[in-house]
PDB file of C-alpha atoms in Angstrom:
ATOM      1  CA  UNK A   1      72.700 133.209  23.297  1.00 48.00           C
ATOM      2  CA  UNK A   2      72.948 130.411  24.773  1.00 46.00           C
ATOM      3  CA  UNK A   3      76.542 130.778  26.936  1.00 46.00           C
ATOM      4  CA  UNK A   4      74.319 133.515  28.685  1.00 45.00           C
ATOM      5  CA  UNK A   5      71.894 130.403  29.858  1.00 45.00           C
ATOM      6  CA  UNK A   6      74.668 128.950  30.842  1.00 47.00           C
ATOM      7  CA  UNK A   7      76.112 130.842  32.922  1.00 44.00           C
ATOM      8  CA  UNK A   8      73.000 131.478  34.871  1.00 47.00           C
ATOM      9  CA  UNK A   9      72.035 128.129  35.386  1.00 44.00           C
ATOM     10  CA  UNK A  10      73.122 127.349  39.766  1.00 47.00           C
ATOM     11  CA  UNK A  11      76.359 125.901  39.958  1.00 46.00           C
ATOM     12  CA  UNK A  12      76.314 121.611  39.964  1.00 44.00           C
ATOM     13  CA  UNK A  13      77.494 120.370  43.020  1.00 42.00           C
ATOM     14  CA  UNK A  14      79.480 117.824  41.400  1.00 44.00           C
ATOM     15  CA  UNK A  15      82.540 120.330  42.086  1.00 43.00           C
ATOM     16  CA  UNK A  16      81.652 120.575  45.305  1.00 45.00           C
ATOM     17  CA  UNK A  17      81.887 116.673  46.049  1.00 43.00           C
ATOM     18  CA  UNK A  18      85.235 116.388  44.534  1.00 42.00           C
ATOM     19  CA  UNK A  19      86.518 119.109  46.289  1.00 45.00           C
ATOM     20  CA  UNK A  20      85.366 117.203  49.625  1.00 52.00           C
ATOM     21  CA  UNK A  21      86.530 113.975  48.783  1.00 60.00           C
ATOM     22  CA  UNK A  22      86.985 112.452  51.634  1.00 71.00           C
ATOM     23  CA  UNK A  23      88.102 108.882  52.465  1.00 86.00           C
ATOM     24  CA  UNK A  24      85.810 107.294  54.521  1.00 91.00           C
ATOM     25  CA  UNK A  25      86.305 103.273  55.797  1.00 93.00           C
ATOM     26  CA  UNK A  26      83.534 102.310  55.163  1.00 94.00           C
ATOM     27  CA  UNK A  27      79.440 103.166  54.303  1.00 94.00           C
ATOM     28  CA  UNK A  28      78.482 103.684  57.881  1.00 93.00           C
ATOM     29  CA  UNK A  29      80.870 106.352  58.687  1.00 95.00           C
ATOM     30  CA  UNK A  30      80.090 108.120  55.119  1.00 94.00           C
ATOM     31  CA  UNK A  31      76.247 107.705  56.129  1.00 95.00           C
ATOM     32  CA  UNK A  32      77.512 109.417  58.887  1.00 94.00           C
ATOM     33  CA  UNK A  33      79.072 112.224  57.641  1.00 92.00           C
ATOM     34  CA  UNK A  34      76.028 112.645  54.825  1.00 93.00           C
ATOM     35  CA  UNK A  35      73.957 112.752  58.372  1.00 93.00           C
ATOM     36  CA  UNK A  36      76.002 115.031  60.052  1.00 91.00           C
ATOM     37  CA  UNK A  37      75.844 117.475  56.820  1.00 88.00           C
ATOM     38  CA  UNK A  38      71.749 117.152  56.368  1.00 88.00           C
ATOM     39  CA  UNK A  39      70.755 117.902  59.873  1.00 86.00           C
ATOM     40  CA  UNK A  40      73.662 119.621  62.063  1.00 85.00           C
ATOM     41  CA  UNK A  41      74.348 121.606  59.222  1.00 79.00           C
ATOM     42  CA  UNK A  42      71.060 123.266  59.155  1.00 78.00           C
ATOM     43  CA  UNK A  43      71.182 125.273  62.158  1.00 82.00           C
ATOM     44  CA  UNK A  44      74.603 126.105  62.663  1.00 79.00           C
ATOM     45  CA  UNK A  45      78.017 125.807  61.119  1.00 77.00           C
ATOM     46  CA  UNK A  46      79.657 122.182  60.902  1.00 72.00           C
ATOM     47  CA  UNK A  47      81.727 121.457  64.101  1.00 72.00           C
ATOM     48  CA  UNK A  48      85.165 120.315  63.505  1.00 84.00           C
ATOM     49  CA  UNK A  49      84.552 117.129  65.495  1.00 90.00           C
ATOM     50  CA  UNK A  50      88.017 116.731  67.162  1.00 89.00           C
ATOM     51  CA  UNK A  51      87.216 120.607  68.337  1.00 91.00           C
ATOM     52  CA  UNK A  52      85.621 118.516  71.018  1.00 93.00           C
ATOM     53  CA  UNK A  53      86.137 115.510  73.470  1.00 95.00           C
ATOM     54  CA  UNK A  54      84.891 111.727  73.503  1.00 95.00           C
ATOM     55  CA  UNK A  55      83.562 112.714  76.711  1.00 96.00           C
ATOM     56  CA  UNK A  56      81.833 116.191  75.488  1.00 96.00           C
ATOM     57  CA  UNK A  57      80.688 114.550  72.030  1.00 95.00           C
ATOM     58  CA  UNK A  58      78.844 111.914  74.844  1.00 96.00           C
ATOM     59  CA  UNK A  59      77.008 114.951  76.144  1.00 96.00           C
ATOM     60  CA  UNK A  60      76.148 117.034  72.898  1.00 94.00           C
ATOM     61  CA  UNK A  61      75.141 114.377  70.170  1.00 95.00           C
ATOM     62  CA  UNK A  62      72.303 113.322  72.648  1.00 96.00           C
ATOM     63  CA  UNK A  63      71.268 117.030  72.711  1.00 94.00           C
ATOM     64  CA  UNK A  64      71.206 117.602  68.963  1.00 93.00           C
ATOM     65  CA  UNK A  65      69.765 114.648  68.304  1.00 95.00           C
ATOM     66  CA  UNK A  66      67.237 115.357  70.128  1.00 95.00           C
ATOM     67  CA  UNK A  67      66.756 118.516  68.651  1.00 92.00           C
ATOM     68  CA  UNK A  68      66.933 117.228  65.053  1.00 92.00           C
ATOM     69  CA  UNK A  69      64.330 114.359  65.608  1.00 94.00           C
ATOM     70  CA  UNK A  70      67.068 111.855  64.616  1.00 95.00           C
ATOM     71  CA  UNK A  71      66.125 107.954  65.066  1.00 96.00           C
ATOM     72  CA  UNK A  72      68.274 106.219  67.561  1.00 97.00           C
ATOM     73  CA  UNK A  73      69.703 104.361  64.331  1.00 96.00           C
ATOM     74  CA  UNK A  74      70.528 107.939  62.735  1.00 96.00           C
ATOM     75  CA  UNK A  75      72.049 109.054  65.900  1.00 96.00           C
ATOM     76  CA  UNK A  76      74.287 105.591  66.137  1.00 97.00           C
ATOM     77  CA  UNK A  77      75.517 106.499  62.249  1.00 96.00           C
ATOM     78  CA  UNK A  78      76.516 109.598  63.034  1.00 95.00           C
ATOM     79  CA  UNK A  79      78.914 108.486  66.355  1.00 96.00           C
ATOM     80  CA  UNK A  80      80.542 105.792  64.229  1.00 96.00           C
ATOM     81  CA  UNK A  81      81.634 109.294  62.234  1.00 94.00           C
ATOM     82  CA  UNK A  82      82.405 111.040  65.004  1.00 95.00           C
ATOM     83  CA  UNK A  83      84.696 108.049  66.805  1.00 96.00           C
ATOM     84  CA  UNK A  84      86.107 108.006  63.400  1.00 95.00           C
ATOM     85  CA  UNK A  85      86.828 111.391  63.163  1.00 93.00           C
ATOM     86  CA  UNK A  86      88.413 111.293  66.713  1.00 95.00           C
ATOM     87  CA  UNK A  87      90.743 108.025  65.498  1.00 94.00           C
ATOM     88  CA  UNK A  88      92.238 109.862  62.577  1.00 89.00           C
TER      89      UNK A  88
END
């Protein structure tokens, strides 16, 4: 029937947004969280960002970015998310 279709159908991720509702200031530092998730996510596990230092984040986003072929603008989004990460 259909319940069975249902239930086999992959799950929305509309639960999975609500469940990570997180308040962001404004677009830029969302953008940069949405960046963060697309292409750090893909190789490794999320880093909690104040697991690290202003002074070490200085040193690894270069690196990744590298490594994920992000555009300088890309790269720029993604420190105003990790500053605002560090701030809070």
């Amino acid at each position: 029937g259909t319940l069975a279709l249902m239930s086999c159908s992959p799950k929305t991720t509309a639960a999975d947004t609500k469940e990570k509702a997180l308040q962001f200031p404004n677009t830029e530092v969302e953008e940069g969280y949405n960046l963060t998730a697309q292409h750090c996510a893909r190789c490794h596990k999320l880093k909690t960002v104040d697991n690290y230092t202003r002074e070490q984040w200085d040193k690894i986003l270069p690196n990744m970015a590298k490594k994920a072929k992000l555009t300088p603008e890309q790269e720029a989004t993604i420190n105003e998310y990790i500053n605002w990460e560090l701030n809070n």
